[in-house]
């Protein structure tokens, strides 16, 4: 018996998530089910991809994740279960949701879900709730040991997965540029793809002032000076800071304020940030 962890863009305002729970528990009432999040912005595959990568490394090997951010539901996009190099399983549409996990952890095997065997009975005429009828059902059966990974369906080449565009960090003598991958949602901090080690290789130390540029589609939309510090408590309320986040990457924030909201900054592959020495 393995844990089942579910994320979606469904929210909790109706019965969608509860229906997924019900299907999973109908497969095995003793199954342990947990939420990753159900507040992925609607249709935001990038966000779903990032939140998976943010989370899976902290769960035991063998944990089964179900991720449903599926604007193409009912189309010819594939339904898959990926096995990661860390020994986790991810049940999801093949629409880019596996991008960050593939880049950060690696994917060793992918199987296409055989919906003739791995689909909730009686749901065959429904085309709009694969999260309940295919993904929760398959994920629960896999987590409960009712089916083996091999019984999910036929193997497919991991290189055929749909992946969103990712940018490598760009290192210059006095600056480093990365993507604004996500927000620390409740607080509006900018979480970047810039690794702490690469940032420190430029010679930054706590207390240094950092020149910041945010760009969208190649154009500068924001510039600022921030202080590189260990934590929020190192600066005054309302002051901007650069710090190392819980994923060991660089982030930018306002102490007790929302950096994203203050300067109208968003996330995704078209949003980049440069941190430079003065």
PDB file of C-alpha atoms in Angstrom:
ATOM      1  CA  UNK A   1       0.000   0.000   0.000  1.00  0.00           C
ATOM      2  CA  UNK A   2       1.436   3.357  -1.091  1.00  0.00           C
ATOM      3  CA  UNK A   3       0.176   6.873  -0.468  1.00  0.00           C
ATOM      4  CA  UNK A   4      -1.887   8.638  -3.139  1.00  0.00           C
ATOM      5  CA  UNK A   5      -1.262  12.396  -3.520  1.00  0.00           C
ATOM      6  CA  UNK A   6      -3.607  14.450  -5.707  1.00  0.00           C
ATOM      7  CA  UNK A   7      -3.308  17.888  -7.283  1.00  0.00           C
ATOM      8  CA  UNK A   8      -5.660  19.662  -9.675  1.00  0.00           C
ATOM      9  CA  UNK A   9      -6.954  23.023 -10.839  1.00  0.00           C
ATOM     10  CA  UNK A  10     -10.476  22.114  -9.663  1.00  0.00           C
ATOM     11  CA  UNK A  11     -10.568  24.174  -6.472  1.00  0.00           C
ATOM     12  CA  UNK A  12     -12.766  23.094  -3.557  1.00  0.00           C
ATOM     13  CA  UNK A  13     -15.961  24.961  -4.410  1.00  0.00           C
ATOM     14  CA  UNK A  14     -17.831  21.942  -5.777  1.00  0.00           C
ATOM     15  CA  UNK A  15     -17.769  18.165  -5.596  1.00  0.00           C
ATOM     16  CA  UNK A  16     -15.063  17.401  -8.164  1.00  0.00           C
ATOM     17  CA  UNK A  17     -12.262  16.629  -5.699  1.00  0.00           C
ATOM     18  CA  UNK A  18     -14.607  14.700  -3.402  1.00  0.00           C
ATOM     19  CA  UNK A  19     -15.662  12.584  -6.383  1.00  0.00           C
ATOM     20  CA  UNK A  20     -12.019  11.702  -7.060  1.00  0.00           C
ATOM     21  CA  UNK A  21     -11.596  10.739  -3.400  1.00  0.00           C
ATOM     22  CA  UNK A  22     -14.708   8.577  -3.589  1.00  0.00           C
ATOM     23  CA  UNK A  23     -13.495   6.702  -6.654  1.00  0.00           C
ATOM     24  CA  UNK A  24     -10.089   6.133  -5.060  1.00  0.00           C
ATOM     25  CA  UNK A  25     -11.545   4.864  -1.790  1.00  0.00           C
ATOM     26  CA  UNK A  26     -13.956   2.608  -3.661  1.00  0.00           C
ATOM     27  CA  UNK A  27     -10.885   0.847  -5.041  1.00  0.00           C
ATOM     28  CA  UNK A  28      -9.563   0.316  -1.498  1.00  0.00           C
ATOM     29  CA  UNK A  29     -11.171   1.931   1.580  1.00  0.00           C
ATOM     30  CA  UNK A  30      -7.870   1.751   3.491  1.00  0.00           C
ATOM     31  CA  UNK A  31      -5.998   3.867   0.914  1.00  0.00           C
ATOM     32  CA  UNK A  32      -4.227   6.907   2.349  1.00  0.00           C
ATOM     33  CA  UNK A  33      -5.033   9.992   0.218  1.00  0.00           C
ATOM     34  CA  UNK A  34      -3.449  13.427   0.543  1.00  0.00           C
ATOM     35  CA  UNK A  35      -3.807  16.748  -1.260  1.00  0.00           C
ATOM     36  CA  UNK A  36      -0.857  18.432  -2.897  1.00  0.00           C
ATOM     37  CA  UNK A  37      -3.008  21.390  -3.953  1.00  0.00           C
ATOM     38  CA  UNK A  38      -6.268  22.004  -5.800  1.00  0.00           C
ATOM     39  CA  UNK A  39      -5.558  25.704  -6.319  1.00  0.00           C
ATOM     40  CA  UNK A  40      -3.499  25.490  -9.494  1.00  0.00           C
ATOM     41  CA  UNK A  41      -4.762  28.414 -11.623  1.00  0.00           C
ATOM     42  CA  UNK A  42      -7.249  27.063 -14.180  1.00  0.00           C
ATOM     43  CA  UNK A  43      -5.546  25.499 -17.233  1.00  0.00           C
ATOM     44  CA  UNK A  44      -2.055  26.498 -15.996  1.00  0.00           C
ATOM     45  CA  UNK A  45      -0.005  23.444 -16.957  1.00  0.00           C
ATOM     46  CA  UNK A  46       3.271  25.232 -16.138  1.00  0.00           C
ATOM     47  CA  UNK A  47       2.160  25.779 -12.552  1.00  0.00           C
ATOM     48  CA  UNK A  48       1.057  22.168 -12.193  1.00  0.00           C
ATOM     49  CA  UNK A  49       4.405  21.002 -13.529  1.00  0.00           C
ATOM     50  CA  UNK A  50       6.346  23.166 -11.078  1.00  0.00           C
ATOM     51  CA  UNK A  51       4.293  22.158  -8.016  1.00  0.00           C
ATOM     52  CA  UNK A  52       4.935  18.483  -8.711  1.00  0.00           C
ATOM     53  CA  UNK A  53       8.687  19.090  -8.840  1.00  0.00           C
ATOM     54  CA  UNK A  54       8.475  21.224  -5.691  1.00  0.00           C
ATOM     55  CA  UNK A  55       6.922  18.338  -3.773  1.00  0.00           C
ATOM     56  CA  UNK A  56       7.774  14.815  -4.906  1.00  0.00           C
ATOM     57  CA  UNK A  57      11.280  14.648  -3.449  1.00  0.00           C
ATOM     58  CA  UNK A  58       9.889  14.856   0.084  1.00  0.00           C
ATOM     59  CA  UNK A  59       7.579  11.848  -0.264  1.00  0.00           C
ATOM     60  CA  UNK A  60       8.548   8.193   0.252  1.00  0.00           C
ATOM     61  CA  UNK A  61       9.676   6.150  -2.706  1.00  0.00           C
ATOM     62  CA  UNK A  62       6.716   4.499  -4.399  1.00  0.00           C
ATOM     63  CA  UNK A  63       4.245   7.320  -3.674  1.00  0.00           C
ATOM     64  CA  UNK A  64       1.692   7.729  -6.471  1.00  0.00           C
ATOM     65  CA  UNK A  65       0.835  11.279  -7.579  1.00  0.00           C
ATOM     66  CA  UNK A  66      -2.240  12.175  -9.609  1.00  0.00           C
ATOM     67  CA  UNK A  67      -2.007  15.540 -11.371  1.00  0.00           C
ATOM     68  CA  UNK A  68      -5.024  16.843 -13.278  1.00  0.00           C
ATOM     69  CA  UNK A  69      -4.523  20.148 -15.072  1.00  0.00           C
ATOM     70  CA  UNK A  70      -6.128  19.129 -18.302  1.00  0.00           C
ATOM     71  CA  UNK A  71      -7.451  21.808 -20.664  1.00  0.00           C
ATOM     72  CA  UNK A  72      -7.287  19.220 -23.485  1.00  0.00           C
ATOM     73  CA  UNK A  73      -9.551  16.681 -21.776  1.00  0.00           C
ATOM     74  CA  UNK A  74     -11.439  14.640 -24.361  1.00  0.00           C
ATOM     75  CA  UNK A  75      -8.885  15.328 -27.106  1.00  0.00           C
ATOM     76  CA  UNK A  76      -6.283  12.928 -28.509  1.00  0.00           C
ATOM     77  CA  UNK A  77      -3.685  13.796 -25.838  1.00  0.00           C
ATOM     78  CA  UNK A  78      -2.427  10.673 -24.099  1.00  0.00           C
ATOM     79  CA  UNK A  79      -3.017   9.636 -20.495  1.00  0.00           C
ATOM     80  CA  UNK A  80       0.173   8.305 -18.924  1.00  0.00           C
ATOM     81  CA  UNK A  81       1.861   7.094 -15.763  1.00  0.00           C
ATOM     82  CA  UNK A  82       5.499   8.163 -15.501  1.00  0.00           C
ATOM     83  CA  UNK A  83       8.045   6.505 -13.222  1.00  0.00           C
ATOM     84  CA  UNK A  84      10.700   8.909 -11.968  1.00  0.00           C
ATOM     85  CA  UNK A  85      14.353   8.227 -11.223  1.00  0.00           C
ATOM     86  CA  UNK A  86      13.445   8.811  -7.561  1.00  0.00           C
ATOM     87  CA  UNK A  87      10.986   5.902  -7.609  1.00  0.00           C
ATOM     88  CA  UNK A  88       7.749   7.920  -7.646  1.00  0.00           C
ATOM     89  CA  UNK A  89       4.799   7.508 -10.013  1.00  0.00           C
ATOM     90  CA  UNK A  90       2.861  10.356 -11.659  1.00  0.00           C
ATOM     91  CA  UNK A  91      -0.552   9.780 -13.261  1.00  0.00           C
ATOM     92  CA  UNK A  92      -1.360  12.659 -15.589  1.00  0.00           C
ATOM     93  CA  UNK A  93      -2.279  13.786 -19.080  1.00  0.00           C
ATOM     94  CA  UNK A  94       0.727  14.031 -21.392  1.00  0.00           C
ATOM     95  CA  UNK A  95       0.442  17.782 -21.918  1.00  0.00           C
ATOM     96  CA  UNK A  96       3.603  19.238 -20.374  1.00  0.00           C
ATOM     97  CA  UNK A  97       2.782  18.503 -16.730  1.00  0.00           C
ATOM     98  CA  UNK A  98       5.912  16.351 -16.446  1.00  0.00           C
ATOM     99  CA  UNK A  99       8.299  19.083 -17.635  1.00  0.00           C
ATOM    100  CA  UNK A 100       9.942  20.110 -14.348  1.00  0.00           C
ATOM    101  CA  UNK A 101      10.050  16.581 -12.911  1.00  0.00           C
ATOM    102  CA  UNK A 102      11.720  15.391 -16.104  1.00  0.00           C
ATOM    103  CA  UNK A 103      14.313  18.181 -15.963  1.00  0.00           C
ATOM    104  CA  UNK A 104      15.091  18.049 -12.226  1.00  0.00           C
ATOM    105  CA  UNK A 105      14.640  14.393 -11.225  1.00  0.00           C
ATOM    106  CA  UNK A 106      14.523  12.433 -14.476  1.00  0.00           C
ATOM    107  CA  UNK A 107      11.897  10.018 -15.826  1.00  0.00           C
ATOM    108  CA  UNK A 108      12.971   6.433 -16.395  1.00  0.00           C
ATOM    109  CA  UNK A 109       9.814   4.861 -17.818  1.00  0.00           C
ATOM    110  CA  UNK A 110       6.403   5.918 -19.157  1.00  0.00           C
ATOM    111  CA  UNK A 111       3.309   3.814 -19.750  1.00  0.00           C
ATOM    112  CA  UNK A 112       0.165   4.864 -21.586  1.00  0.00           C
ATOM    113  CA  UNK A 113      -2.973   4.116 -19.579  1.00  0.00           C
ATOM    114  CA  UNK A 114      -4.992   1.314 -21.121  1.00  0.00           C
ATOM    115  CA  UNK A 115      -8.469   2.747 -20.637  1.00  0.00           C
ATOM    116  CA  UNK A 116     -10.059  -0.553 -21.596  1.00  0.00           C
ATOM    117  CA  UNK A 117      -8.745  -1.966 -18.311  1.00  0.00           C
ATOM    118  CA  UNK A 118      -8.003   1.103 -16.205  1.00  0.00           C
ATOM    119  CA  UNK A 119     -11.147   3.180 -16.269  1.00  0.00           C
ATOM    120  CA  UNK A 120     -14.063   3.487 -13.865  1.00  0.00           C
ATOM    121  CA  UNK A 121     -16.778   1.141 -15.023  1.00  0.00           C
ATOM    122  CA  UNK A 122     -19.829   2.950 -16.365  1.00  0.00           C
ATOM    123  CA  UNK A 123     -17.907   6.112 -17.267  1.00  0.00           C
ATOM    124  CA  UNK A 124     -17.081   5.142 -20.848  1.00  0.00           C
ATOM    125  CA  UNK A 125     -19.517   7.660 -22.365  1.00  0.00           C
ATOM    126  CA  UNK A 126     -18.077  10.567 -20.342  1.00  0.00           C
ATOM    127  CA  UNK A 127     -15.320  12.612 -21.977  1.00  0.00           C
ATOM    128  CA  UNK A 128     -14.897  15.538 -19.588  1.00  0.00           C
ATOM    129  CA  UNK A 129     -13.849  14.138 -16.195  1.00  0.00           C
ATOM    130  CA  UNK A 130     -10.838  11.931 -16.784  1.00  0.00           C
ATOM    131  CA  UNK A 131      -9.484  13.137 -13.435  1.00  0.00           C
ATOM    132  CA  UNK A 132     -12.156  11.026 -11.740  1.00  0.00           C
ATOM    133  CA  UNK A 133     -12.763   8.308 -14.306  1.00  0.00           C
ATOM    134  CA  UNK A 134      -9.186   7.530 -15.425  1.00  0.00           C
ATOM    135  CA  UNK A 135      -6.535   9.219 -13.271  1.00  0.00           C
ATOM    136  CA  UNK A 136      -7.947   8.816  -9.750  1.00  0.00           C
ATOM    137  CA  UNK A 137      -9.083   5.288 -10.620  1.00  0.00           C
ATOM    138  CA  UNK A 138      -5.733   4.223 -12.088  1.00  0.00           C
ATOM    139  CA  UNK A 139      -3.701   5.997  -9.412  1.00  0.00           C
ATOM    140  CA  UNK A 140      -5.688   4.388  -6.615  1.00  0.00           C
ATOM    141  CA  UNK A 141      -5.376   0.903  -8.080  1.00  0.00           C
ATOM    142  CA  UNK A 142      -1.645   1.372  -8.531  1.00  0.00           C
ATOM    143  CA  UNK A 143      -1.134   2.771  -5.013  1.00  0.00           C
ATOM    144  CA  UNK A 144      -3.230  -0.001  -3.447  1.00  0.00           C
ATOM    145  CA  UNK A 145      -1.340  -2.732  -5.303  1.00  0.00           C
ATOM    146  CA  UNK A 146      -4.437  -3.874  -7.212  1.00  0.00           C
ATOM    147  CA  UNK A 147      -2.443  -3.469 -10.424  1.00  0.00           C
ATOM    148  CA  UNK A 148       1.289  -3.442 -11.027  1.00  0.00           C
ATOM    149  CA  UNK A 149       3.008  -0.678 -12.952  1.00  0.00           C
ATOM    150  CA  UNK A 150       3.318  -3.038 -15.917  1.00  0.00           C
ATOM    151  CA  UNK A 151      -0.469  -3.479 -15.915  1.00  0.00           C
ATOM    152  CA  UNK A 152      -1.077   0.247 -16.411  1.00  0.00           C
ATOM    153  CA  UNK A 153      -0.636  -0.172 -20.157  1.00  0.00           C
ATOM    154  CA  UNK A 154       1.968  -0.304 -22.929  1.00  0.00           C
ATOM    155  CA  UNK A 155       5.376   1.319 -22.576  1.00  0.00           C
ATOM    156  CA  UNK A 156       6.079   4.440 -24.581  1.00  0.00           C
ATOM    157  CA  UNK A 157       9.366   6.212 -25.209  1.00  0.00           C
ATOM    158  CA  UNK A 158      10.019   8.888 -22.538  1.00  0.00           C
ATOM    159  CA  UNK A 159      11.563  11.059 -25.243  1.00  0.00           C
ATOM    160  CA  UNK A 160       8.114  11.346 -26.847  1.00  0.00           C
ATOM    161  CA  UNK A 161       6.630  13.181 -23.826  1.00  0.00           C
ATOM    162  CA  UNK A 162       5.173  16.639 -24.389  1.00  0.00           C
ATOM    163  CA  UNK A 163       7.466  19.108 -22.583  1.00  0.00           C
ATOM    164  CA  UNK A 164       7.144  22.844 -22.052  1.00  0.00           C
ATOM    165  CA  UNK A 165      10.103  25.076 -22.986  1.00  0.00           C
ATOM    166  CA  UNK A 166      12.669  25.508 -20.208  1.00  0.00           C
ATOM    167  CA  UNK A 167      15.586  27.940 -20.263  1.00  0.00           C
ATOM    168  CA  UNK A 168      19.024  27.277 -18.837  1.00  0.00           C
ATOM    169  CA  UNK A 169      20.390  29.898 -16.490  1.00  0.00           C
ATOM    170  CA  UNK A 170      22.650  32.400 -18.251  1.00  0.00           C
ATOM    171  CA  UNK A 171      25.782  33.306 -16.311  1.00  0.00           C
ATOM    172  CA  UNK A 172      27.754  36.454 -17.134  1.00  0.00           C
ATOM    173  CA  UNK A 173      30.815  37.805 -15.265  1.00  0.00           C
ATOM    174  CA  UNK A 174      28.643  40.023 -13.037  1.00  0.00           C
ATOM    175  CA  UNK A 175      25.109  38.663 -13.420  1.00  0.00           C
ATOM    176  CA  UNK A 176      22.921  35.586 -13.674  1.00  0.00           C
ATOM    177  CA  UNK A 177      19.562  35.215 -15.447  1.00  0.00           C
ATOM    178  CA  UNK A 178      16.878  32.617 -14.881  1.00  0.00           C
ATOM    179  CA  UNK A 179      13.140  32.038 -15.187  1.00  0.00           C
ATOM    180  CA  UNK A 180      10.518  33.239 -12.713  1.00  0.00           C
ATOM    181  CA  UNK A 181       9.181  29.739 -12.187  1.00  0.00           C
ATOM    182  CA  UNK A 182       6.443  30.319  -9.610  1.00  0.00           C
ATOM    183  CA  UNK A 183       5.190  32.438  -6.740  1.00  0.00           C
ATOM    184  CA  UNK A 184       5.194  31.634  -3.073  1.00  0.00           C
ATOM    185  CA  UNK A 185       1.498  32.061  -3.628  1.00  0.00           C
ATOM    186  CA  UNK A 186       0.090  33.467  -0.386  1.00  0.00           C
ATOM    187  CA  UNK A 187       2.955  35.901   0.051  1.00  0.00           C
ATOM    188  CA  UNK A 188       3.745  36.948  -3.520  1.00  0.00           C
ATOM    189  CA  UNK A 189       7.457  36.128  -3.460  1.00  0.00           C
ATOM    190  CA  UNK A 190       9.133  35.415  -6.819  1.00  0.00           C
ATOM    191  CA  UNK A 191      10.685  31.933  -6.972  1.00  0.00           C
ATOM    192  CA  UNK A 192      13.340  31.686  -9.665  1.00  0.00           C
ATOM    193  CA  UNK A 193      15.197  28.886 -11.413  1.00  0.00           C
ATOM    194  CA  UNK A 194      18.584  30.329 -10.308  1.00  0.00           C
ATOM    195  CA  UNK A 195      20.442  27.845  -8.071  1.00  0.00           C
ATOM    196  CA  UNK A 196      21.974  29.237  -4.896  1.00  0.00           C
ATOM    197  CA  UNK A 197      25.410  27.840  -5.790  1.00  0.00           C
ATOM    198  CA  UNK A 198      25.515  29.621  -9.145  1.00  0.00           C
ATOM    199  CA  UNK A 199      24.420  32.888  -7.527  1.00  0.00           C
ATOM    200  CA  UNK A 200      27.117  32.620  -4.857  1.00  0.00           C
ATOM    201  CA  UNK A 201      29.756  31.852  -7.498  1.00  0.00           C
ATOM    202  CA  UNK A 202      29.429  35.511  -8.519  1.00  0.00           C
ATOM    203  CA  UNK A 203      30.800  36.462  -5.098  1.00  0.00           C
ATOM    204  CA  UNK A 204      27.622  37.622  -3.368  1.00  0.00           C
ATOM    205  CA  UNK A 205      27.596  37.727   0.440  1.00  0.00           C
ATOM    206  CA  UNK A 206      24.873  38.493   2.962  1.00  0.00           C
ATOM    207  CA  UNK A 207      24.249  42.213   3.134  1.00  0.00           C
ATOM    208  CA  UNK A 208      25.195  42.896  -0.496  1.00  0.00           C
ATOM    209  CA  UNK A 209      22.936  45.030  -2.639  1.00  0.00           C
ATOM    210  CA  UNK A 210      21.729  43.280  -5.784  1.00  0.00           C
ATOM    211  CA  UNK A 211      20.521  44.894  -8.997  1.00  0.00           C
ATOM    212  CA  UNK A 212      17.368  43.173 -10.253  1.00  0.00           C
ATOM    213  CA  UNK A 213      15.759  43.220 -13.706  1.00  0.00           C
ATOM    214  CA  UNK A 214      12.507  41.420 -14.541  1.00  0.00           C
ATOM    215  CA  UNK A 215      11.661  40.881 -18.195  1.00  0.00           C
ATOM    216  CA  UNK A 216       8.595  39.594 -20.025  1.00  0.00           C
ATOM    217  CA  UNK A 217       8.911  38.383 -23.608  1.00  0.00           C
ATOM    218  CA  UNK A 218      12.375  39.933 -23.699  1.00  0.00           C
ATOM    219  CA  UNK A 219      11.388  43.432 -22.560  1.00  0.00           C
ATOM    220  CA  UNK A 220      12.327  44.901 -19.182  1.00  0.00           C
ATOM    221  CA  UNK A 221       9.187  45.493 -17.101  1.00  0.00           C
ATOM    222  CA  UNK A 222      10.743  46.119 -13.691  1.00  0.00           C
ATOM    223  CA  UNK A 223      14.079  47.117 -12.138  1.00  0.00           C
ATOM    224  CA  UNK A 224      15.051  47.457  -8.511  1.00  0.00           C
ATOM    225  CA  UNK A 225      17.805  47.203  -5.904  1.00  0.00           C
ATOM    226  CA  UNK A 226      17.317  44.528  -3.225  1.00  0.00           C
ATOM    227  CA  UNK A 227      19.437  43.274  -0.330  1.00  0.00           C
ATOM    228  CA  UNK A 228      20.682  39.683  -0.206  1.00  0.00           C
ATOM    229  CA  UNK A 229      19.896  38.380   3.286  1.00  0.00           C
ATOM    230  CA  UNK A 230      19.253  35.043   5.069  1.00  0.00           C
ATOM    231  CA  UNK A 231      15.569  35.652   5.851  1.00  0.00           C
ATOM    232  CA  UNK A 232      12.701  38.124   5.967  1.00  0.00           C
ATOM    233  CA  UNK A 233      13.549  39.120   9.525  1.00  0.00           C
ATOM    234  CA  UNK A 234      16.860  40.524   8.274  1.00  0.00           C
ATOM    235  CA  UNK A 235      15.159  43.575   6.721  1.00  0.00           C
ATOM    236  CA  UNK A 236      12.563  46.094   7.804  1.00  0.00           C
ATOM    237  CA  UNK A 237       8.861  45.601   7.110  1.00  0.00           C
ATOM    238  CA  UNK A 238       8.139  46.767   3.571  1.00  0.00           C
ATOM    239  CA  UNK A 239      11.751  46.368   2.424  1.00  0.00           C
ATOM    240  CA  UNK A 240      12.657  44.216  -0.596  1.00  0.00           C
ATOM    241  CA  UNK A 241      15.071  41.308  -0.317  1.00  0.00           C
ATOM    242  CA  UNK A 242      16.748  38.477  -2.204  1.00  0.00           C
ATOM    243  CA  UNK A 243      17.014  35.180  -0.341  1.00  0.00           C
ATOM    244  CA  UNK A 244      17.429  31.421  -0.816  1.00  0.00           C
ATOM    245  CA  UNK A 245      14.058  29.656  -0.849  1.00  0.00           C
ATOM    246  CA  UNK A 246      13.139  26.175   0.369  1.00  0.00           C
ATOM    247  CA  UNK A 247      14.148  24.647  -2.991  1.00  0.00           C
ATOM    248  CA  UNK A 248      17.704  26.020  -2.702  1.00  0.00           C
ATOM    249  CA  UNK A 249      17.042  28.575  -5.426  1.00  0.00           C
ATOM    250  CA  UNK A 250      17.043  32.342  -5.393  1.00  0.00           C
ATOM    251  CA  UNK A 251      13.860  34.234  -4.611  1.00  0.00           C
ATOM    252  CA  UNK A 252      12.804  37.872  -4.278  1.00  0.00           C
ATOM    253  CA  UNK A 253      10.251  39.221  -1.820  1.00  0.00           C
ATOM    254  CA  UNK A 254       8.926  42.154   0.159  1.00  0.00           C
ATOM    255  CA  UNK A 255       8.912  41.594   3.895  1.00  0.00           C
ATOM    256  CA  UNK A 256       5.192  41.275   4.784  1.00  0.00           C
ATOM    257  CA  UNK A 257       4.173  42.323   1.290  1.00  0.00           C
ATOM    258  CA  UNK A 258       3.602  40.808  -2.149  1.00  0.00           C
ATOM    259  CA  UNK A 259       6.391  41.510  -4.623  1.00  0.00           C
ATOM    260  CA  UNK A 260       4.369  40.064  -7.487  1.00  0.00           C
ATOM    261  CA  UNK A 261       1.336  42.216  -6.766  1.00  0.00           C
ATOM    262  CA  UNK A 262       3.341  45.369  -6.012  1.00  0.00           C
ATOM    263  CA  UNK A 263       5.093  45.282  -9.381  1.00  0.00           C
ATOM    264  CA  UNK A 264       2.599  43.282 -11.500  1.00  0.00           C
ATOM    265  CA  UNK A 265       4.970  40.372 -12.144  1.00  0.00           C
ATOM    266  CA  UNK A 266       3.828  36.900 -13.223  1.00  0.00           C
ATOM    267  CA  UNK A 267       5.460  33.530 -13.840  1.00  0.00           C
ATOM    268  CA  UNK A 268       6.181  31.085 -16.622  1.00  0.00           C
ATOM    269  CA  UNK A 269       8.613  30.507 -19.483  1.00  0.00           C
ATOM    270  CA  UNK A 270       8.237  34.059 -20.857  1.00  0.00           C
ATOM    271  CA  UNK A 271       9.162  35.686 -17.515  1.00  0.00           C
ATOM    272  CA  UNK A 272      12.846  36.044 -16.641  1.00  0.00           C
ATOM    273  CA  UNK A 273      14.862  37.682 -13.893  1.00  0.00           C
ATOM    274  CA  UNK A 274      18.453  38.926 -13.794  1.00  0.00           C
ATOM    275  CA  UNK A 275      20.385  39.358 -10.566  1.00  0.00           C
ATOM    276  CA  UNK A 276      23.496  41.501 -11.038  1.00  0.00           C
ATOM    277  CA  UNK A 277      26.308  42.958  -8.988  1.00  0.00           C
ATOM    278  CA  UNK A 278      26.249  46.726  -8.573  1.00  0.00           C
TER     279      UNK A 278
END
